[in-house]
């Protein structure tokens, strides 16, 4: 095993094929990327970065940001991407926890970051959305030749903090082997080749846009069209010269609202991947009717990369995340005891494979708790495996509602409410209740249009659900709160309505 960088790019040395282009007209070949990452790796070393050091990066998405990621690999450092939405106080927590030797930030927040860095003894350099800044200036003066630092399979390539909406955010330690195995598996199962052109509209501080999209396309030798952010019109107009799109479910629902999305526009595309949050079965059906393509839904997480995927050939079943990837084992266990559950029943999803992370940074007890003997990682997601072997996700374990001692899976209630006219989608949460412990509560998004009354929703559910599963209250909102990865923020809903029942 060698450095992930070598596995991604060594065979492309000297290649003038297009690796990356931007809407602004920047075009980088594979050789350009190799040279730029060499200059950047020399810059990192000149700033005192040593192998094993963490580099915390909170910058806008740009080709320079991608080059920095590659340079971090080459220098044997540990890349630590941070969501651009994090406040200075939040960045302070990550810096204190990870103790990076270098922080790369946007020039606009440099002053604040300098104060944090002084406490942590870290250096600070900048990169802006256009790829300019102090780090770019240093890199421009460096030679392109750089001897990539050798790494063992088990050495860290990245620490990615979980989006953890409750408690402390945890740093998932990902090794060179974790990332390499997941990339090569996905290249094979999703059939990526050097003829692919990916519309890259995801952020690159998260595993989906960073490791799934970038590592897969680099390894396959395909081209990425880098968009700074999601833009439905831009994506639709790029489709005729692209082959693939990776997105979160909100990409697909928003694209469906764009009149330019037609069978004709999507004719040259071969693959639409969705993940990071559940894709509604209805979106899957609508997409197919509109474009002729079945979205390929997959399931993964920061700690593991991708675990399960609908097949490339074979049936892509709406509402399921498909079959375990080659080399990945998936099993369903009782969340409390860890005992096997009868076939087809809901339980905790546990996974094992070369993609599964090494543990949480400086949290040995938490890491030990989340692994079963034998090496299965307890994902925190509840799900089932059908007779056909397809995995379905029921939701996060912590979203399970226990009301009057009985378990209610929010998805079962949400599906019934979603089907009512006037409801776009819903989120069902448990709120503190003096009698029941938790009360099943529905938050229904109406899109601002006509909608049924609370009494009508409750009446409609009467014939559908046992009384203990029915919401005690239904709250109407225009839209559900979501983060940039399209995940509904149930913790935010629980906090907002915490005192609904007194
Ligand atoms: P993250 O670590 O931010 O990538 O979030 C991982 C979590 O997103 C998983 O543990 C799941 O709860 C959720 N997730 C990812 N993909 C899917 C999917 N296809 N369907 C449902 N939930 C998903």
PDB file of N, CA and C in Angstrom, residues 4 8 66 69-70 72-73 78-81 156-161 172-176 178-187 190 192 198 200 202-220 224 226 246 298 301-306 355 357 485:
ATOM      1  N   UNK A   4      -2.267   7.379  -0.872  1.00  0.00           N
ATOM      2  CA  UNK A   4      -3.481   7.456  -1.707  1.00  0.00           C
ATOM      3  C   UNK A   4      -3.249   8.311  -2.954  1.00  0.00           C
ATOM      4  N   UNK A   8      -4.272   7.486  -6.822  1.00  0.00           N
ATOM      5  CA  UNK A   8      -5.185   8.304  -7.623  1.00  0.00           C
ATOM      6  C   UNK A   8      -4.510   8.792  -8.901  1.00  0.00           C
ATOM      7  N   UNK A  66      -9.014  21.911  -4.002  1.00  0.00           N
ATOM      8  CA  UNK A  66      -8.752  20.523  -4.392  1.00  0.00           C
ATOM      9  C   UNK A  66      -7.242  20.247  -4.409  1.00  0.00           C
ATOM     10  N   UNK A  69      -5.970  19.703  -0.951  1.00  0.00           N
ATOM     11  CA  UNK A  69      -6.271  18.343  -0.470  1.00  0.00           C
ATOM     12  C   UNK A  69      -5.220  17.354  -0.989  1.00  0.00           C
ATOM     13  N   UNK A  70      -4.925  17.442  -2.288  1.00  0.00           N
ATOM     14  CA  UNK A  70      -3.941  16.518  -2.879  1.00  0.00           C
ATOM     15  C   UNK A  70      -2.555  16.756  -2.279  1.00  0.00           C
ATOM     16  N   UNK A  72      -1.890  17.890   0.668  1.00  0.00           N
ATOM     17  CA  UNK A  72      -1.877  17.375   2.037  1.00  0.00           C
ATOM     18  C   UNK A  72      -1.569  15.876   2.022  1.00  0.00           C
ATOM     19  N   UNK A  73      -2.209  15.152   1.080  1.00  0.00           N
ATOM     20  CA  UNK A  73      -1.900  13.714   0.937  1.00  0.00           C
ATOM     21  C   UNK A  73      -0.418  13.532   0.619  1.00  0.00           C
ATOM     22  N   UNK A  78      -2.469  15.194   7.457  1.00  0.00           N
ATOM     23  CA  UNK A  78      -3.833  14.710   7.677  1.00  0.00           C
ATOM     24  C   UNK A  78      -4.779  15.856   7.356  1.00  0.00           C
ATOM     25  N   UNK A  79      -5.582  15.668   6.325  1.00  0.00           N
ATOM     26  CA  UNK A  79      -6.451  16.735   5.826  1.00  0.00           C
ATOM     27  C   UNK A  79      -7.700  16.831   6.695  1.00  0.00           C
ATOM     28  N   UNK A  80      -8.013  18.043   7.122  1.00  0.00           N
ATOM     29  CA  UNK A  80      -9.145  18.219   8.032  1.00  0.00           C
ATOM     30  C   UNK A  80     -10.074  19.301   7.469  1.00  0.00           C
ATOM     31  N   UNK A  81     -11.053  18.874   6.656  1.00  0.00           N
ATOM     32  CA  UNK A  81     -11.940  19.858   6.014  1.00  0.00           C
ATOM     33  C   UNK A  81     -13.005  20.342   6.991  1.00  0.00           C
ATOM     34  N   UNK A 156      -3.125   7.933   8.729  1.00  0.00           N
ATOM     35  CA  UNK A 156      -4.278   8.791   8.500  1.00  0.00           C
ATOM     36  C   UNK A 156      -4.093   9.669   7.266  1.00  0.00           C
ATOM     37  N   UNK A 157      -5.147   9.726   6.462  1.00  0.00           N
ATOM     38  CA  UNK A 157      -5.182  10.648   5.322  1.00  0.00           C
ATOM     39  C   UNK A 157      -6.027  11.866   5.679  1.00  0.00           C
ATOM     40  N   UNK A 158      -7.046  11.642   6.512  1.00  0.00           N
ATOM     41  CA  UNK A 158      -7.978  12.729   6.824  1.00  0.00           C
ATOM     42  C   UNK A 158      -8.640  12.494   8.175  1.00  0.00           C
ATOM     43  N   UNK A 159      -9.024  13.598   8.781  1.00  0.00           N
ATOM     44  CA  UNK A 159      -9.952  13.536   9.916  1.00  0.00           C
ATOM     45  C   UNK A 159     -11.148  14.373   9.497  1.00  0.00           C
ATOM     46  N   UNK A 160     -12.322  13.748   9.507  1.00  0.00           N
ATOM     47  CA  UNK A 160     -13.513  14.504   9.125  1.00  0.00           C
ATOM     48  C   UNK A 160     -14.456  14.507  10.323  1.00  0.00           C
ATOM     49  N   UNK A 161     -14.790  15.697  10.779  1.00  0.00           N
ATOM     50  CA  UNK A 161     -15.691  15.791  11.930  1.00  0.00           C
ATOM     51  C   UNK A 161     -17.115  15.486  11.489  1.00  0.00           C
ATOM     52  N   UNK A 172     -13.688  11.719  12.778  1.00  0.00           N
ATOM     53  CA  UNK A 172     -13.526  10.357  12.243  1.00  0.00           C
ATOM     54  C   UNK A 172     -12.160  10.259  11.554  1.00  0.00           C
ATOM     55  N   UNK A 173     -11.356   9.295  12.014  1.00  0.00           N
ATOM     56  CA  UNK A 173     -10.000   9.124  11.456  1.00  0.00           C
ATOM     57  C   UNK A 173     -10.058   8.181  10.264  1.00  0.00           C
ATOM     58  N   UNK A 174      -9.753   8.699   9.093  1.00  0.00           N
ATOM     59  CA  UNK A 174      -9.819   7.901   7.861  1.00  0.00           C
ATOM     60  C   UNK A 174      -8.405   7.667   7.336  1.00  0.00           C
ATOM     61  N   UNK A 175      -8.108   6.409   7.037  1.00  0.00           N
ATOM     62  CA  UNK A 175      -6.755   6.057   6.615  1.00  0.00           C
ATOM     63  C   UNK A 175      -6.629   6.088   5.092  1.00  0.00           C
ATOM     64  N   UNK A 176      -5.390   6.048   4.639  1.00  0.00           N
ATOM     65  CA  UNK A 176      -5.144   5.959   3.197  1.00  0.00           C
ATOM     66  C   UNK A 176      -5.846   4.720   2.629  1.00  0.00           C
ATOM     67  N   UNK A 178      -8.524   3.158   3.840  1.00  0.00           N
ATOM     68  CA  UNK A 178      -9.988   3.342   3.845  1.00  0.00           C
ATOM     69  C   UNK A 178     -10.434   4.044   2.572  1.00  0.00           C
ATOM     70  N   UNK A 179      -9.777   5.159   2.271  1.00  0.00           N
ATOM     71  CA  UNK A 179     -10.206   5.977   1.136  1.00  0.00           C
ATOM     72  C   UNK A 179      -9.895   5.285  -0.187  1.00  0.00           C
ATOM     73  N   UNK A 180      -8.743   4.628  -0.241  1.00  0.00           N
ATOM     74  CA  UNK A 180      -8.355   3.954  -1.488  1.00  0.00           C
ATOM     75  C   UNK A 180      -9.319   2.812  -1.798  1.00  0.00           C
ATOM     76  N   UNK A 181      -9.659   2.034  -0.780  1.00  0.00           N
ATOM     77  CA  UNK A 181     -10.516   0.871  -1.064  1.00  0.00           C
ATOM     78  C   UNK A 181     -11.897   1.342  -1.503  1.00  0.00           C
ATOM     79  N   UNK A 182     -12.412   2.365  -0.837  1.00  0.00           N
ATOM     80  CA  UNK A 182     -13.756   2.830  -1.207  1.00  0.00           C
ATOM     81  C   UNK A 182     -13.758   3.403  -2.620  1.00  0.00           C
ATOM     82  N   UNK A 183     -12.718   4.168  -2.965  1.00  0.00           N
ATOM     83  CA  UNK A 183     -12.678   4.753  -4.310  1.00  0.00           C
ATOM     84  C   UNK A 183     -12.604   3.649  -5.358  1.00  0.00           C
ATOM     85  N   UNK A 184     -11.735   2.652  -5.143  1.00  0.00           N
ATOM     86  CA  UNK A 184     -11.598   1.654  -6.214  1.00  0.00           C
ATOM     87  C   UNK A 184     -12.863   0.803  -6.329  1.00  0.00           C
ATOM     88  N   UNK A 185     -13.528   0.556  -5.203  1.00  0.00           N
ATOM     89  CA  UNK A 185     -14.793  -0.193  -5.256  1.00  0.00           C
ATOM     90  C   UNK A 185     -15.840   0.582  -6.054  1.00  0.00           C
ATOM     91  N   UNK A 186     -15.940   1.888  -5.781  1.00  0.00           N
ATOM     92  CA  UNK A 186     -16.983   2.678  -6.449  1.00  0.00           C
ATOM     93  C   UNK A 186     -16.685   2.867  -7.935  1.00  0.00           C
ATOM     94  N   UNK A 187     -15.406   3.029  -8.282  1.00  0.00           N
ATOM     95  CA  UNK A 187     -15.061   3.118  -9.710  1.00  0.00           C
ATOM     96  C   UNK A 187     -15.586   1.868 -10.419  1.00  0.00           C
ATOM     97  N   UNK A 190     -19.752   1.437 -10.080  1.00  0.00           N
ATOM     98  CA  UNK A 190     -20.508   2.473 -10.802  1.00  0.00           C
ATOM     99  C   UNK A 190     -19.946   2.694 -12.207  1.00  0.00           C
ATOM    100  N   UNK A 192     -17.069   3.837 -13.542  1.00  0.00           N
ATOM    101  CA  UNK A 192     -16.430   5.092 -13.973  1.00  0.00           C
ATOM    102  C   UNK A 192     -15.195   4.799 -14.814  1.00  0.00           C
ATOM    103  N   UNK A 198     -18.133  14.346 -14.846  1.00  0.00           N
ATOM    104  CA  UNK A 198     -19.021  14.491 -13.691  1.00  0.00           C
ATOM    105  C   UNK A 198     -19.349  15.958 -13.451  1.00  0.00           C
ATOM    106  N   UNK A 200     -19.869  18.344 -10.861  1.00  0.00           N
ATOM    107  CA  UNK A 200     -19.533  18.349  -9.437  1.00  0.00           C
ATOM    108  C   UNK A 200     -20.102  19.606  -8.796  1.00  0.00           C
ATOM    109  N   UNK A 202     -21.409  19.460  -5.456  1.00  0.00           N
ATOM    110  CA  UNK A 202     -21.457  19.252  -3.999  1.00  0.00           C
ATOM    111  C   UNK A 202     -20.366  20.071  -3.319  1.00  0.00           C
ATOM    112  N   UNK A 203     -20.541  20.379  -2.031  1.00  0.00           N
ATOM    113  CA  UNK A 203     -19.425  21.002  -1.308  1.00  0.00           C
ATOM    114  C   UNK A 203     -18.279  19.999  -1.145  1.00  0.00           C
ATOM    115  N   UNK A 204     -17.063  20.490  -0.948  1.00  0.00           N
ATOM    116  CA  UNK A 204     -15.947  19.538  -0.804  1.00  0.00           C
ATOM    117  C   UNK A 204     -15.366  19.512   0.621  1.00  0.00           C
ATOM    118  N   UNK A 205     -16.179  19.933   1.599  1.00  0.00           N
ATOM    119  CA  UNK A 205     -15.767  19.749   2.994  1.00  0.00           C
ATOM    120  C   UNK A 205     -16.440  18.511   3.589  1.00  0.00           C
ATOM    121  N   UNK A 206     -17.191  17.783   2.773  1.00  0.00           N
ATOM    122  CA  UNK A 206     -17.957  16.628   3.249  1.00  0.00           C
ATOM    123  C   UNK A 206     -17.550  15.407   2.421  1.00  0.00           C
ATOM    124  N   UNK A 207     -17.674  14.211   3.000  1.00  0.00           N
ATOM    125  CA  UNK A 207     -17.201  12.999   2.313  1.00  0.00           C
ATOM    126  C   UNK A 207     -17.822  12.798   0.928  1.00  0.00           C
ATOM    127  N   UNK A 208     -19.058  13.217   0.766  1.00  0.00           N
ATOM    128  CA  UNK A 208     -19.738  12.954  -0.509  1.00  0.00           C
ATOM    129  C   UNK A 208     -19.018  13.674  -1.662  1.00  0.00           C
ATOM    130  N   UNK A 209     -18.849  14.996  -1.520  1.00  0.00           N
ATOM    131  CA  UNK A 209     -18.203  15.767  -2.589  1.00  0.00           C
ATOM    132  C   UNK A 209     -16.700  15.556  -2.635  1.00  0.00           C
ATOM    133  N   UNK A 210     -16.111  15.268  -1.469  1.00  0.00           N
ATOM    134  CA  UNK A 210     -14.650  15.162  -1.395  1.00  0.00           C
ATOM    135  C   UNK A 210     -14.167  13.766  -1.791  1.00  0.00           C
ATOM    136  N   UNK A 211     -14.595  12.774  -1.054  1.00  0.00           N
ATOM    137  CA  UNK A 211     -14.031  11.442  -1.304  1.00  0.00           C
ATOM    138  C   UNK A 211     -14.800  10.669  -2.372  1.00  0.00           C
ATOM    139  N   UNK A 212     -16.137  10.712  -2.298  1.00  0.00           N
ATOM    140  CA  UNK A 212     -16.878   9.931  -3.284  1.00  0.00           C
ATOM    141  C   UNK A 212     -16.654  10.545  -4.666  1.00  0.00           C
ATOM    142  N   UNK A 213     -16.929  11.837  -4.793  1.00  0.00           N
ATOM    143  CA  UNK A 213     -16.836  12.440  -6.129  1.00  0.00           C
ATOM    144  C   UNK A 213     -15.376  12.581  -6.584  1.00  0.00           C
ATOM    145  N   UNK A 214     -14.554  13.254  -5.806  1.00  0.00           N
ATOM    146  CA  UNK A 214     -13.198  13.572  -6.281  1.00  0.00           C
ATOM    147  C   UNK A 214     -12.329  12.318  -6.408  1.00  0.00           C
ATOM    148  N   UNK A 215     -12.283  11.494  -5.363  1.00  0.00           N
ATOM    149  CA  UNK A 215     -11.389  10.330  -5.446  1.00  0.00           C
ATOM    150  C   UNK A 215     -11.793   9.396  -6.589  1.00  0.00           C
ATOM    151  N   UNK A 216     -13.092   9.220  -6.759  1.00  0.00           N
ATOM    152  CA  UNK A 216     -13.562   8.302  -7.809  1.00  0.00           C
ATOM    153  C   UNK A 216     -13.191   8.837  -9.198  1.00  0.00           C
ATOM    154  N   UNK A 217     -13.440  10.133  -9.414  1.00  0.00           N
ATOM    155  CA  UNK A 217     -13.158  10.676 -10.759  1.00  0.00           C
ATOM    156  C   UNK A 217     -11.660  10.717 -11.031  1.00  0.00           C
ATOM    157  N   UNK A 218     -10.859  11.079 -10.006  1.00  0.00           N
ATOM    158  CA  UNK A 218      -9.408  11.104 -10.233  1.00  0.00           C
ATOM    159  C   UNK A 218      -8.910   9.697 -10.528  1.00  0.00           C
ATOM    160  N   UNK A 219      -9.368   8.749  -9.733  1.00  0.00           N
ATOM    161  CA  UNK A 219      -8.885   7.378  -9.921  1.00  0.00           C
ATOM    162  C   UNK A 219      -9.258   6.868 -11.312  1.00  0.00           C
ATOM    163  N   UNK A 220     -10.489   7.167 -11.737  1.00  0.00           N
ATOM    164  CA  UNK A 220     -10.943   6.673 -13.046  1.00  0.00           C
ATOM    165  C   UNK A 220     -10.314   7.455 -14.203  1.00  0.00           C
ATOM    166  N   UNK A 224     -13.944  16.408 -14.097  1.00  0.00           N
ATOM    167  CA  UNK A 224     -14.954  17.015 -13.226  1.00  0.00           C
ATOM    168  C   UNK A 224     -15.215  18.439 -13.687  1.00  0.00           C
ATOM    169  N   UNK A 226     -16.395  21.621 -12.076  1.00  0.00           N
ATOM    170  CA  UNK A 226     -16.564  22.126 -10.710  1.00  0.00           C
ATOM    171  C   UNK A 226     -17.516  23.307 -10.701  1.00  0.00           C
ATOM    172  N   UNK A 246     -23.539  13.510  -9.128  1.00  0.00           N
ATOM    173  CA  UNK A 246     -23.709  12.975  -7.769  1.00  0.00           C
ATOM    174  C   UNK A 246     -24.387  14.060  -6.965  1.00  0.00           C
ATOM    175  N   UNK A 298     -27.516   5.347  -2.856  1.00  0.00           N
ATOM    176  CA  UNK A 298     -26.522   4.602  -2.063  1.00  0.00           C
ATOM    177  C   UNK A 298     -26.510   5.125  -0.645  1.00  0.00           C
ATOM    178  N   UNK A 301     -21.601   7.011   5.195  1.00  0.00           N
ATOM    179  CA  UNK A 301     -21.457   8.002   6.252  1.00  0.00           C
ATOM    180  C   UNK A 301     -20.001   8.394   6.405  1.00  0.00           C
ATOM    181  N   UNK A 302     -19.786   9.504   7.127  1.00  0.00           N
ATOM    182  CA  UNK A 302     -18.439  10.016   7.305  1.00  0.00           C
ATOM    183  C   UNK A 302     -17.484   8.916   7.783  1.00  0.00           C
ATOM    184  N   UNK A 303     -17.936   8.140   8.753  1.00  0.00           N
ATOM    185  CA  UNK A 303     -17.050   7.157   9.386  1.00  0.00           C
ATOM    186  C   UNK A 303     -16.679   5.984   8.480  1.00  0.00           C
ATOM    187  N   UNK A 304     -17.478   5.746   7.462  1.00  0.00           N
ATOM    188  CA  UNK A 304     -17.286   4.513   6.697  1.00  0.00           C
ATOM    189  C   UNK A 304     -17.128   4.736   5.194  1.00  0.00           C
ATOM    190  N   UNK A 305     -17.334   5.953   4.731  1.00  0.00           N
ATOM    191  CA  UNK A 305     -17.477   6.091   3.284  1.00  0.00           C
ATOM    192  C   UNK A 305     -18.720   5.322   2.867  1.00  0.00           C
ATOM    193  N   UNK A 306     -18.723   4.814   1.635  1.00  0.00           N
ATOM    194  CA  UNK A 306     -19.931   4.165   1.126  1.00  0.00           C
ATOM    195  C   UNK A 306     -19.975   2.702   1.555  1.00  0.00           C
ATOM    196  N   UNK A 355     -13.347  -0.152   4.275  1.00  0.00           N
ATOM    197  CA  UNK A 355     -13.744   1.259   4.228  1.00  0.00           C
ATOM    198  C   UNK A 355     -14.000   1.846   5.617  1.00  0.00           C
ATOM    199  N   UNK A 357     -13.659   3.296   9.216  1.00  0.00           N
ATOM    200  CA  UNK A 357     -12.631   4.162   9.814  1.00  0.00           C
ATOM    201  C   UNK A 357     -11.904   3.510  10.987  1.00  0.00           C
ATOM    202  N   UNK A 485     -26.265  19.359   3.299  1.00  0.00           N
ATOM    203  CA  UNK A 485     -26.236  18.027   2.714  1.00  0.00           C
ATOM    204  C   UNK A 485     -27.651  17.472   2.554  1.00  0.00           C
TER     205      UNK A 485
END
